[in-house]
């Protein structure tokens, strides 16, 4: 039986991201695919490194966090399942209809390779549902938009840089074609003076079309940075740390609140699953990265550590609830 899945991506494929035909507007040049896949790899690594899961009771113990986050990134959901006394992370998809509250009645669980299929009731005490967000939408769904835009900007930058290399189109006769080539060779080699024989008649026999391609790399780079910062903010990683000449305090505050909302969208379902796991007797810990330039934030948001009897993530979530 094949692995139930919501998309066609395979974690272990070397390039699970795109092909040339899938990238809108490609010219067939290999750099398009290379750039797209590099940007995708960066985004995937960031997206799957935000949350850290740790437990010595759940398999695969040696890469528990990587496995859970990759399943949530690709499929939007996974499960913890007690298989004959051993808790394991399993792929899962809802099956069997829904109950009166719109929740799945049952789930089909498999290993990543599609083996060891089992169907469990949603109320089964051996089963804990982990959702990427309330709708179980894979993070990849959003990542694709940002990757497409950033990769296009990078390729446009490459094209604009290349255009600076050939600013002229020269019309000559066959008799002086080689002379013109030698002249531009001397210019390229930074000769201080270029000497030309009068007999070549360059002045009367050469027409030069100046392309005047505008240099746009600086503007494109700024736009690319903005797009990538939008991606980081969506992932819940704060990119604005203080007020600048171009950023008012209210704008910085609004950005921070938006980042918190995005983070809550992904962290709340994980916290809920962790709390259920604790009630089932599992020692499961979860930490979250909220800043891209403060490594200590990884451990400052340690969810399971006692902080004067308070859970820092849950406390922040509850403080933002609207009455």
mmCIF file of C-alpha atoms in Angstrom:
data_model
loop_
_atom_site.group_PDB
_atom_site.id
_atom_site.type_symbol
_atom_site.label_atom_id
_atom_site.label_comp_id
_atom_site.label_asym_id
_atom_site.label_seq_id
_atom_site.Cartn_x
_atom_site.Cartn_y
_atom_site.Cartn_z
ATOM 1 C CA UNK A 1 0.000 0.000 0.000
ATOM 2 C CA UNK A 2 1.365 3.418 -0.943
ATOM 3 C CA UNK A 3 2.085 6.129 1.574
ATOM 4 C CA UNK A 4 -0.919 8.416 2.132
ATOM 5 C CA UNK A 5 0.234 11.934 1.321
ATOM 6 C CA UNK A 6 -1.128 15.391 0.580
ATOM 7 C CA UNK A 7 1.605 16.328 -1.879
ATOM 8 C CA UNK A 8 4.084 14.868 -4.319
ATOM 9 C CA UNK A 9 7.260 15.742 -2.458
ATOM 10 C CA UNK A 10 9.700 13.122 -1.218
ATOM 11 C CA UNK A 11 11.962 14.104 1.667
ATOM 12 C CA UNK A 12 14.838 11.957 0.464
ATOM 13 C CA UNK A 13 14.880 13.115 -3.154
ATOM 14 C CA UNK A 14 17.990 15.144 -3.912
ATOM 15 C CA UNK A 15 15.962 17.891 -5.607
ATOM 16 C CA UNK A 16 12.363 17.733 -4.368
ATOM 17 C CA UNK A 17 11.723 21.363 -5.144
ATOM 18 C CA UNK A 18 11.201 22.077 -8.819
ATOM 19 C CA UNK A 19 12.112 21.404 -12.399
ATOM 20 C CA UNK A 20 12.750 23.865 -15.188
ATOM 21 C CA UNK A 21 9.231 23.539 -16.558
ATOM 22 C CA UNK A 22 7.764 24.296 -13.133
ATOM 23 C CA UNK A 23 9.493 27.688 -12.848
ATOM 24 C CA UNK A 24 7.452 30.354 -14.591
ATOM 25 C CA UNK A 25 9.331 32.299 -17.214
ATOM 26 C CA UNK A 26 12.491 30.183 -17.341
ATOM 27 C CA UNK A 27 14.796 30.474 -20.344
ATOM 28 C CA UNK A 28 16.145 26.933 -19.987
ATOM 29 C CA UNK A 29 19.445 28.108 -18.516
ATOM 30 C CA UNK A 30 20.591 25.751 -15.719
ATOM 31 C CA UNK A 31 21.217 28.655 -13.323
ATOM 32 C CA UNK A 32 17.459 29.153 -13.021
ATOM 33 C CA UNK A 33 17.022 25.702 -11.511
ATOM 34 C CA UNK A 34 20.162 25.988 -9.391
ATOM 35 C CA UNK A 35 19.129 29.355 -7.949
ATOM 36 C CA UNK A 36 15.596 28.164 -7.234
ATOM 37 C CA UNK A 37 16.795 25.042 -5.442
ATOM 38 C CA UNK A 38 19.375 26.948 -3.398
ATOM 39 C CA UNK A 39 16.759 29.424 -2.188
ATOM 40 C CA UNK A 40 14.374 26.542 -1.467
ATOM 41 C CA UNK A 41 17.025 24.700 0.547
ATOM 42 C CA UNK A 42 17.695 27.824 2.644
ATOM 43 C CA UNK A 43 13.993 28.330 3.310
ATOM 44 C CA UNK A 44 13.408 24.657 4.158
ATOM 45 C CA UNK A 45 16.289 24.556 6.638
ATOM 46 C CA UNK A 46 15.014 27.716 8.334
ATOM 47 C CA UNK A 47 11.420 26.471 8.445
ATOM 48 C CA UNK A 48 12.348 23.094 9.926
ATOM 49 C CA UNK A 49 14.750 24.539 12.513
ATOM 50 C CA UNK A 50 12.353 26.878 14.349
ATOM 51 C CA UNK A 51 11.134 24.271 16.848
ATOM 52 C CA UNK A 52 13.220 21.739 18.736
ATOM 53 C CA UNK A 53 11.651 18.577 20.156
ATOM 54 C CA UNK A 54 13.491 16.432 22.708
ATOM 55 C CA UNK A 55 12.532 13.168 24.366
ATOM 56 C CA UNK A 56 14.212 9.914 25.303
ATOM 57 C CA UNK A 57 10.930 8.019 25.096
ATOM 58 C CA UNK A 58 9.946 8.596 21.465
ATOM 59 C CA UNK A 59 11.535 7.088 18.363
ATOM 60 C CA UNK A 60 13.449 8.125 16.349
ATOM 61 C CA UNK A 61 15.310 9.472 19.382
ATOM 62 C CA UNK A 62 18.486 10.404 17.488
ATOM 63 C CA UNK A 63 16.698 12.791 15.101
ATOM 64 C CA UNK A 64 13.278 13.263 16.684
ATOM 65 C CA UNK A 65 13.022 17.019 16.075
ATOM 66 C CA UNK A 66 14.211 16.800 12.474
ATOM 67 C CA UNK A 67 11.700 14.067 11.670
ATOM 68 C CA UNK A 68 8.682 15.743 13.288
ATOM 69 C CA UNK A 69 9.376 19.136 11.743
ATOM 70 C CA UNK A 70 10.033 17.683 8.299
ATOM 71 C CA UNK A 71 6.700 15.845 8.361
ATOM 72 C CA UNK A 72 4.903 19.017 9.429
ATOM 73 C CA UNK A 73 6.732 21.000 6.754
ATOM 74 C CA UNK A 74 5.877 18.541 3.964
ATOM 75 C CA UNK A 75 2.535 17.072 5.063
ATOM 76 C CA UNK A 76 1.114 19.475 7.655
ATOM 77 C CA UNK A 77 0.551 16.805 10.323
ATOM 78 C CA UNK A 78 1.990 13.721 11.970
ATOM 79 C CA UNK A 79 1.286 11.611 15.041
ATOM 80 C CA UNK A 80 2.814 10.042 18.105
ATOM 81 C CA UNK A 81 1.696 6.423 18.423
ATOM 82 C CA UNK A 82 2.255 3.902 21.186
ATOM 83 C CA UNK A 83 3.204 0.736 19.305
ATOM 84 C CA UNK A 84 3.300 -2.151 21.809
ATOM 85 C CA UNK A 85 4.709 0.036 24.556
ATOM 86 C CA UNK A 86 7.105 2.087 22.393
ATOM 87 C CA UNK A 87 6.085 5.598 21.330
ATOM 88 C CA UNK A 88 6.964 6.434 17.726
ATOM 89 C CA UNK A 89 6.480 9.300 15.292
ATOM 90 C CA UNK A 90 4.241 8.213 12.418
ATOM 91 C CA UNK A 91 2.947 9.768 9.230
ATOM 92 C CA UNK A 92 -0.806 10.234 9.424
ATOM 93 C CA UNK A 93 -3.801 11.314 7.351
ATOM 94 C CA UNK A 94 -7.429 11.661 8.520
ATOM 95 C CA UNK A 95 -9.750 8.925 7.273
ATOM 96 C CA UNK A 96 -13.250 7.651 8.018
ATOM 97 C CA UNK A 97 -15.266 10.867 7.951
ATOM 98 C CA UNK A 98 -15.741 13.484 10.670
ATOM 99 C CA UNK A 99 -17.643 13.757 13.929
ATOM 100 C CA UNK A 100 -20.196 16.360 14.986
ATOM 101 C CA UNK A 101 -17.411 18.866 15.736
ATOM 102 C CA UNK A 102 -15.752 18.504 12.349
ATOM 103 C CA UNK A 103 -12.859 16.425 13.682
ATOM 104 C CA UNK A 104 -11.653 13.232 11.957
ATOM 105 C CA UNK A 105 -13.153 10.012 13.279
ATOM 106 C CA UNK A 106 -10.030 8.004 12.523
ATOM 107 C CA UNK A 107 -6.506 8.257 11.125
ATOM 108 C CA UNK A 108 -4.345 6.080 8.897
ATOM 109 C CA UNK A 109 -0.798 5.844 10.253
ATOM 110 C CA UNK A 110 2.255 4.633 8.347
ATOM 111 C CA UNK A 111 6.029 4.705 8.470
ATOM 112 C CA UNK A 112 7.630 7.220 6.125
ATOM 113 C CA UNK A 113 8.180 4.510 3.530
ATOM 114 C CA UNK A 114 4.492 3.538 3.650
ATOM 115 C CA UNK A 115 4.954 0.324 5.634
ATOM 116 C CA UNK A 116 3.263 -0.808 8.861
ATOM 117 C CA UNK A 117 -0.121 0.748 8.123
ATOM 118 C CA UNK A 118 -2.562 0.954 11.007
ATOM 119 C CA UNK A 119 -5.940 2.694 11.380
ATOM 120 C CA UNK A 120 -6.712 4.211 14.780
ATOM 121 C CA UNK A 121 -9.670 6.009 16.305
ATOM 122 C CA UNK A 122 -9.132 9.686 17.012
ATOM 123 C CA UNK A 123 -9.922 9.057 20.690
ATOM 124 C CA UNK A 124 -7.439 6.193 20.988
ATOM 125 C CA UNK A 125 -5.203 6.727 24.030
ATOM 126 C CA UNK A 126 -2.224 5.418 22.068
ATOM 127 C CA UNK A 127 -2.560 8.244 19.541
ATOM 128 C CA UNK A 128 -1.499 11.931 19.766
ATOM 129 C CA UNK A 129 -2.173 14.211 16.778
ATOM 130 C CA UNK A 130 0.467 16.873 16.006
ATOM 131 C CA UNK A 131 -0.712 19.625 13.644
ATOM 132 C CA UNK A 132 1.440 22.179 11.848
ATOM 133 C CA UNK A 133 -1.393 24.691 12.231
ATOM 134 C CA UNK A 134 -5.141 24.518 12.824
ATOM 135 C CA UNK A 135 -5.811 23.541 9.199
ATOM 136 C CA UNK A 136 -2.892 21.090 8.915
ATOM 137 C CA UNK A 137 -1.498 23.037 5.960
ATOM 138 C CA UNK A 138 2.141 22.148 5.167
ATOM 139 C CA UNK A 139 4.624 24.994 5.627
ATOM 140 C CA UNK A 140 5.780 24.250 2.083
ATOM 141 C CA UNK A 141 2.464 25.679 0.832
ATOM 142 C CA UNK A 142 3.602 29.187 1.827
ATOM 143 C CA UNK A 143 7.308 28.685 1.248
ATOM 144 C CA UNK A 144 6.799 28.126 -2.484
ATOM 145 C CA UNK A 145 5.535 31.685 -2.997
ATOM 146 C CA UNK A 146 8.508 33.310 -1.290
ATOM 147 C CA UNK A 147 11.048 31.040 -2.953
ATOM 148 C CA UNK A 148 9.628 31.774 -6.393
ATOM 149 C CA UNK A 149 9.851 35.526 -5.852
ATOM 150 C CA UNK A 150 13.317 35.548 -4.268
ATOM 151 C CA UNK A 151 14.801 33.251 -6.924
ATOM 152 C CA UNK A 152 13.382 35.416 -9.722
ATOM 153 C CA UNK A 153 14.973 38.494 -8.148
ATOM 154 C CA UNK A 154 18.329 36.738 -7.861
ATOM 155 C CA UNK A 155 18.256 35.646 -11.506
ATOM 156 C CA UNK A 156 17.243 39.148 -12.585
ATOM 157 C CA UNK A 157 20.255 40.467 -10.666
ATOM 158 C CA UNK A 158 22.479 38.009 -12.537
ATOM 159 C CA UNK A 159 21.063 39.121 -15.885
ATOM 160 C CA UNK A 160 21.491 42.789 -15.020
ATOM 161 C CA UNK A 161 25.120 42.236 -14.041
ATOM 162 C CA UNK A 162 25.771 40.355 -17.282
ATOM 163 C CA UNK A 163 24.195 43.199 -19.245
ATOM 164 C CA UNK A 164 26.826 45.580 -17.863
ATOM 165 C CA UNK A 165 29.547 43.558 -19.609
ATOM 166 C CA UNK A 166 28.318 44.303 -23.148
ATOM 167 C CA UNK A 167 27.196 47.934 -23.247
ATOM 168 C CA UNK A 168 27.781 48.375 -26.997
ATOM 169 C CA UNK A 169 26.715 46.845 -30.301
ATOM 170 C CA UNK A 170 29.185 47.705 -33.089
ATOM 171 C CA UNK A 171 28.485 47.691 -36.834
ATOM 172 C CA UNK A 172 31.626 47.390 -38.965
ATOM 173 C CA UNK A 173 32.765 46.231 -42.379
ATOM 174 C CA UNK A 174 34.617 42.892 -42.730
ATOM 175 C CA UNK A 175 37.839 44.746 -43.545
ATOM 176 C CA UNK A 176 38.110 46.437 -40.127
ATOM 177 C CA UNK A 177 36.322 43.860 -38.001
ATOM 178 C CA UNK A 178 39.579 42.443 -36.624
ATOM 179 C CA UNK A 179 40.935 45.910 -35.913
ATOM 180 C CA UNK A 180 37.880 46.752 -33.830
ATOM 181 C CA UNK A 181 38.284 43.502 -31.881
ATOM 182 C CA UNK A 182 41.912 44.393 -31.129
ATOM 183 C CA UNK A 183 40.921 47.871 -29.996
ATOM 184 C CA UNK A 184 38.410 46.539 -27.464
ATOM 185 C CA UNK A 185 40.931 43.941 -26.354
ATOM 186 C CA UNK A 186 43.352 46.740 -25.530
ATOM 187 C CA UNK A 187 40.615 48.617 -23.674
ATOM 188 C CA UNK A 188 39.754 45.495 -21.661
ATOM 189 C CA UNK A 189 43.439 45.049 -20.805
ATOM 190 C CA UNK A 190 43.490 48.623 -19.459
ATOM 191 C CA UNK A 191 45.996 50.041 -21.966
ATOM 192 C CA UNK A 192 46.587 53.698 -21.233
ATOM 193 C CA UNK A 193 46.549 54.652 -24.931
ATOM 194 C CA UNK A 194 45.023 52.863 -27.929
ATOM 195 C CA UNK A 195 46.677 53.603 -31.277
ATOM 196 C CA UNK A 196 44.760 53.184 -34.554
ATOM 197 C CA UNK A 197 46.024 53.361 -38.142
ATOM 198 C CA UNK A 198 44.382 56.211 -40.079
ATOM 199 C CA UNK A 199 43.891 53.907 -43.039
ATOM 200 C CA UNK A 200 41.328 51.840 -41.150
ATOM 201 C CA UNK A 201 38.825 54.670 -41.457
ATOM 202 C CA UNK A 202 37.186 53.844 -38.171
ATOM 203 C CA UNK A 203 35.512 57.205 -37.830
ATOM 204 C CA UNK A 204 33.609 56.830 -41.099
ATOM 205 C CA UNK A 205 33.096 53.064 -41.180
ATOM 206 C CA UNK A 206 31.987 52.190 -37.646
ATOM 207 C CA UNK A 207 28.548 52.672 -36.115
ATOM 208 C CA UNK A 208 28.131 52.131 -32.382
ATOM 209 C CA UNK A 209 24.798 51.409 -30.693
ATOM 210 C CA UNK A 210 25.065 52.127 -26.984
ATOM 211 C CA UNK A 211 22.684 49.925 -24.998
ATOM 212 C CA UNK A 212 22.803 51.949 -21.768
ATOM 213 C CA UNK A 213 21.404 49.142 -19.616
ATOM 214 C CA UNK A 214 20.599 50.699 -16.209
ATOM 215 C CA UNK A 215 22.352 49.229 -13.184
ATOM 216 C CA UNK A 216 19.557 47.839 -10.989
ATOM 217 C CA UNK A 217 21.392 45.374 -8.748
ATOM 218 C CA UNK A 218 21.247 47.618 -5.679
ATOM 219 C CA UNK A 219 17.478 48.089 -5.998
ATOM 220 C CA UNK A 220 16.906 44.405 -6.763
ATOM 221 C CA UNK A 221 19.028 43.407 -3.775
ATOM 222 C CA UNK A 222 16.952 45.636 -1.501
ATOM 223 C CA UNK A 223 13.756 44.065 -2.823
ATOM 224 C CA UNK A 224 15.194 40.567 -2.410
ATOM 225 C CA UNK A 225 16.126 41.374 1.190
ATOM 226 C CA UNK A 226 12.600 42.640 1.859
ATOM 227 C CA UNK A 227 11.085 39.482 0.386
ATOM 228 C CA UNK A 228 13.352 37.240 2.451
ATOM 229 C CA UNK A 229 12.632 39.245 5.592
ATOM 230 C CA UNK A 230 8.924 38.740 4.910
ATOM 231 C CA UNK A 231 9.612 35.013 4.799
ATOM 232 C CA UNK A 232 11.511 35.146 8.097
ATOM 233 C CA UNK A 233 8.716 37.142 9.711
ATOM 234 C CA UNK A 234 6.164 34.623 8.471
ATOM 235 C CA UNK A 235 8.220 31.859 10.062
ATOM 236 C CA UNK A 236 8.060 33.759 13.343
ATOM 237 C CA UNK A 237 11.654 35.003 13.215
ATOM 238 C CA UNK A 238 11.947 38.666 14.154
ATOM 239 C CA UNK A 239 14.132 40.649 11.730
ATOM 240 C CA UNK A 240 13.622 44.168 13.111
ATOM 241 C CA UNK A 241 15.283 44.658 16.481
ATOM 242 C CA UNK A 242 15.310 48.423 16.933
ATOM 243 C CA UNK A 243 14.120 51.716 15.523
ATOM 244 C CA UNK A 244 16.005 53.014 12.475
ATOM 245 C CA UNK A 245 15.876 56.218 10.451
ATOM 246 C CA UNK A 246 13.417 54.582 8.067
ATOM 247 C CA UNK A 247 11.302 52.741 10.616
ATOM 248 C CA UNK A 248 8.985 54.454 13.053
ATOM 249 C CA UNK A 249 8.409 52.955 16.483
ATOM 250 C CA UNK A 250 4.780 52.127 15.701
ATOM 251 C CA UNK A 251 5.836 50.351 12.510
ATOM 252 C CA UNK A 252 8.407 48.288 14.391
ATOM 253 C CA UNK A 253 5.805 47.413 17.025
ATOM 254 C CA UNK A 254 3.267 46.407 14.375
ATOM 255 C CA UNK A 255 5.871 44.190 12.704
ATOM 256 C CA UNK A 256 6.651 42.543 16.043
ATOM 257 C CA UNK A 257 2.977 41.861 16.711
ATOM 258 C CA UNK A 258 2.564 40.359 13.233
ATOM 259 C CA UNK A 259 5.577 38.096 13.802
ATOM 260 C CA UNK A 260 4.094 36.995 17.140
ATOM 261 C CA UNK A 261 0.813 36.164 15.422
ATOM 262 C CA UNK A 262 2.594 34.075 12.806
ATOM 263 C CA UNK A 263 4.576 32.306 15.525
ATOM 264 C CA UNK A 264 1.407 31.613 17.503
ATOM 265 C CA UNK A 265 -0.169 30.065 14.408
ATOM 266 C CA UNK A 266 2.521 27.378 14.374
ATOM 267 C CA UNK A 267 3.410 27.099 18.066
ATOM 268 C CA UNK A 268 -0.092 26.739 19.563
ATOM 269 C CA UNK A 269 -0.879 23.315 17.963
ATOM 270 C CA UNK A 270 2.556 22.034 18.945
ATOM 271 C CA UNK A 271 2.073 23.142 22.538
ATOM 272 C CA UNK A 272 -1.330 21.446 22.620
ATOM 273 C CA UNK A 273 0.197 18.172 21.397
ATOM 274 C CA UNK A 274 3.001 18.460 23.938
ATOM 275 C CA UNK A 275 0.534 18.971 26.801
ATOM 276 C CA UNK A 276 -1.427 15.897 25.730
ATOM 277 C CA UNK A 277 1.823 13.936 25.619
ATOM 278 C CA UNK A 278 2.622 15.011 29.181
ATOM 279 C CA UNK A 279 -0.771 13.758 30.342
ATOM 280 C CA UNK A 280 0.026 10.406 28.708
ATOM 281 C CA UNK A 281 3.205 10.164 30.773
ATOM 282 C CA UNK A 282 5.702 11.274 28.120
ATOM 283 C CA UNK A 283 8.650 13.498 28.977
ATOM 284 C CA UNK A 284 8.557 15.659 25.851
ATOM 285 C CA UNK A 285 10.272 19.049 25.637
ATOM 286 C CA UNK A 286 9.812 21.778 23.065
ATOM 287 C CA UNK A 287 11.805 24.964 22.439
ATOM 288 C CA UNK A 288 11.356 27.642 19.806
ATOM 289 C CA UNK A 289 13.616 30.037 17.928
ATOM 290 C CA UNK A 290 12.085 33.511 17.694
ATOM 291 C CA UNK A 291 15.044 35.647 16.608
ATOM 292 C CA UNK A 292 17.491 35.303 13.737
ATOM 293 C CA UNK A 293 20.332 37.084 15.541
ATOM 294 C CA UNK A 294 20.065 35.996 19.176
ATOM 295 C CA UNK A 295 21.032 32.391 19.613
ATOM 296 C CA UNK A 296 20.070 32.500 23.294
ATOM 297 C CA UNK A 297 16.410 32.790 22.286
ATOM 298 C CA UNK A 298 16.486 29.103 21.488
ATOM 299 C CA UNK A 299 16.763 28.234 25.152
ATOM 300 C CA UNK A 300 14.979 31.279 26.581
ATOM 301 C CA UNK A 301 11.754 29.854 25.141
ATOM 302 C CA UNK A 302 12.239 26.428 26.696
ATOM 303 C CA UNK A 303 8.615 25.435 27.100
ATOM 304 C CA UNK A 304 8.978 22.634 29.596
ATOM 305 C CA UNK A 305 11.397 24.301 31.988
ATOM 306 C CA UNK A 306 9.794 25.756 35.107
ATOM 307 C CA UNK A 307 9.930 29.542 35.087
ATOM 308 C CA UNK A 308 8.629 30.339 38.552
ATOM 309 C CA UNK A 309 5.861 27.895 37.807
ATOM 310 C CA UNK A 310 4.983 29.550 34.492
ATOM 311 C CA UNK A 311 5.303 28.425 30.906
ATOM 312 C CA UNK A 312 6.777 31.430 28.987
ATOM 313 C CA UNK A 313 5.227 30.555 25.610
ATOM 314 C CA UNK A 314 1.801 29.694 27.002
ATOM 315 C CA UNK A 315 1.850 32.793 29.202
ATOM 316 C CA UNK A 316 2.496 35.001 26.179
ATOM 317 C CA UNK A 317 -0.261 33.277 24.231
ATOM 318 C CA UNK A 318 -2.802 33.678 27.024
ATOM 319 C CA UNK A 319 -1.873 37.342 27.530
ATOM 320 C CA UNK A 320 -2.736 38.044 23.893
ATOM 321 C CA UNK A 321 -6.175 36.480 24.020
ATOM 322 C CA UNK A 322 -9.084 38.813 23.312
ATOM 323 C CA UNK A 323 -11.933 38.813 25.819
#
